[in-house]
GROMACS .gro file of C-alpha atoms in nm:
model
  119
    1UNK     CA    1 -10.469  22.715  -1.306
    2UNK     CA    2 -10.603  22.781  -1.654
    3UNK     CA    3 -10.864  23.055  -1.645
    4UNK     CA    4 -11.108  22.997  -1.931
    5UNK     CA    5 -11.377  23.240  -2.043
    6UNK     CA    6 -11.624  23.134  -2.311
    7UNK     CA    7 -11.835  23.403  -2.475
    8UNK     CA    8 -12.117  23.280  -2.697
    9UNK     CA    9 -12.401  23.430  -2.896
   10UNK     CA   10 -12.744  23.407  -2.735
   11UNK     CA   11 -12.869  23.233  -3.050
   12UNK     CA   12 -12.646  22.935  -2.961
   13UNK     CA   13 -12.775  22.894  -2.605
   14UNK     CA   14 -12.990  22.591  -2.690
   15UNK     CA   15 -12.738  22.419  -2.918
   16UNK     CA   16 -12.414  22.466  -2.721
   17UNK     CA   17 -12.367  22.205  -2.447
   18UNK     CA   18 -12.150  22.419  -2.226
   19UNK     CA   19 -12.107  22.186  -1.931
   20UNK     CA   20 -12.012  21.892  -2.154
   21UNK     CA   21 -11.765  22.116  -2.338
   22UNK     CA   22 -11.590  22.217  -2.015
   23UNK     CA   23 -11.590  21.863  -1.877
   24UNK     CA   24 -11.435  21.732  -2.200
   25UNK     CA   25 -11.182  22.014  -2.238
   26UNK     CA   26 -11.046  22.013  -1.882
   27UNK     CA   27 -10.889  21.663  -1.876
   28UNK     CA   28 -10.775  21.675  -2.239
   29UNK     CA   29 -10.608  22.014  -2.191
   30UNK     CA   30 -10.462  21.909  -1.855
   31UNK     CA   31 -10.286  21.617  -2.023
   32UNK     CA   32 -10.158  21.841  -2.302
   33UNK     CA   33 -10.021  22.122  -2.085
   34UNK     CA   34  -9.909  21.907  -1.787
   35UNK     CA   35 -10.161  22.054  -1.546
   36UNK     CA   36 -10.425  21.909  -1.315
   37UNK     CA   37 -10.801  21.910  -1.371
   38UNK     CA   38 -10.892  22.062  -1.031
   39UNK     CA   39 -10.707  22.381  -1.130
   40UNK     CA   40 -10.924  22.449  -1.435
   41UNK     CA   41 -11.191  22.716  -1.410
   42UNK     CA   42 -11.433  22.783  -1.696
   43UNK     CA   43 -11.686  23.066  -1.703
   44UNK     CA   44 -11.955  23.109  -1.967
   45UNK     CA   45 -12.081  23.449  -2.077
   46UNK     CA   46 -12.390  23.460  -2.297
   47UNK     CA   47 -12.381  23.759  -2.529
   48UNK     CA   48 -12.731  23.897  -2.555
   49UNK     CA   49 -12.601  24.170  -2.781
   50UNK     CA   50 -12.314  24.138  -3.026
   51UNK     CA   51 -12.244  24.255  -3.379
   52UNK     CA   52 -12.053  24.019  -3.604
   53UNK     CA   53 -11.929  24.148  -3.939
   54UNK     CA   54 -12.201  24.348  -4.114
   55UNK     CA   55 -12.455  24.270  -3.842
   56UNK     CA   56 -12.644  23.983  -4.007
   57UNK     CA   57 -12.865  23.828  -3.734
   58UNK     CA   58 -12.781  23.485  -3.880
   59UNK     CA   59 -12.419  23.527  -3.766
   60UNK     CA   60 -12.320  23.371  -3.434
   61UNK     CA   61 -11.996  23.317  -3.245
   62UNK     CA   62 -11.820  23.132  -2.970
   63UNK     CA   63 -11.492  23.280  -2.848
   64UNK     CA   64 -11.278  23.092  -2.595
   65UNK     CA   65 -11.006  23.278  -2.409
   66UNK     CA   66 -10.759  23.061  -2.216
   67UNK     CA   67 -10.515  23.229  -1.979
   68UNK     CA   68 -10.217  23.019  -1.867
   69UNK     CA   69  -9.924  23.070  -1.639
   70UNK     CA   70  -9.626  23.183  -1.851
   71UNK     CA   71  -9.371  22.937  -1.983
   72UNK     CA   72  -9.549  22.739  -2.251
   73UNK     CA   73  -9.406  22.769  -2.600
   74UNK     CA   74  -9.596  22.879  -2.909
   75UNK     CA   75  -9.621  22.524  -3.048
   76UNK     CA   76  -9.791  22.399  -2.731
   77UNK     CA   77 -10.031  22.695  -2.734
   78UNK     CA   78 -10.115  22.615  -3.098
   79UNK     CA   79 -10.191  22.253  -3.004
   80UNK     CA   80 -10.409  22.375  -2.716
   81UNK     CA   81 -10.598  22.606  -2.952
   82UNK     CA   82 -10.654  22.319  -3.198
   83UNK     CA   83 -10.772  22.090  -2.917
   84UNK     CA   84 -11.009  22.360  -2.794
   85UNK     CA   85 -11.158  22.417  -3.141
   86UNK     CA   86 -11.207  22.044  -3.195
   87UNK     CA   87 -11.373  22.006  -2.856
   88UNK     CA   88 -11.590  22.309  -2.926
   89UNK     CA   89 -11.706  22.165  -3.261
   90UNK     CA   90 -11.805  21.848  -3.078
   91UNK     CA   91 -12.032  22.039  -2.840
   92UNK     CA   92 -12.208  22.289  -3.067
   93UNK     CA   93 -12.493  22.151  -3.277
   94UNK     CA   94 -12.462  22.358  -3.591
   95UNK     CA   95 -12.785  22.462  -3.758
   96UNK     CA   96 -12.832  22.558  -4.123
   97UNK     CA   97 -12.988  22.892  -4.027
   98UNK     CA   98 -12.675  23.023  -3.849
   99UNK     CA   99 -12.325  23.107  -3.969
  100UNK     CA  100 -12.116  23.028  -3.663
  101UNK     CA  101 -11.759  23.144  -3.604
  102UNK     CA  102 -11.546  22.958  -3.348
  103UNK     CA  103 -11.234  23.134  -3.220
  104UNK     CA  104 -10.974  23.067  -2.952
  105UNK     CA  105 -10.721  23.296  -2.786
  106UNK     CA  106 -10.440  23.153  -2.575
  107UNK     CA  107 -10.252  23.403  -2.362
  108UNK     CA  108 -10.019  23.421  -2.063
  109UNK     CA  109 -10.143  23.546  -1.729
  110UNK     CA  110  -9.951  23.853  -1.617
  111UNK     CA  111  -9.985  23.773  -1.247
  112UNK     CA  112 -10.182  23.505  -1.067
  113UNK     CA  113 -10.248  23.435  -0.700
  114UNK     CA  114 -10.461  23.154  -0.563
  115UNK     CA  115 -10.594  23.054  -0.226
  116UNK     CA  116 -10.815  22.754  -0.159
  117UNK     CA  117 -11.044  22.756   0.141
  118UNK     CA  118 -11.148  22.403   0.230
  119UNK     CA  119 -11.473  22.316   0.404
   0.00000   0.00000   0.00000
């Protein structure tokens, strides 16, 4: 059910283990929010062009947006954001030549419909 979009600076492509991040986040978040791992969907979007702050090319970012079905309280969303940031830090190899910002947004889905087509 959670729809996760991860945008990241192109300069982090070689140092951000995206698959390991998703595979670590899914079960940990599922436990936290009382969901199931098969419902998680994570998409990665490499940003070939982005301006951060004053435009210093040494600035990089990873932004995670997690959309959930409504009903979770603010405290649970805060814990999910903290879990996501911790998991993110574990899967980005920080380099001294980049200033990297990690951000997380947790929001409610307005409407959501799902259909699974089995083989």
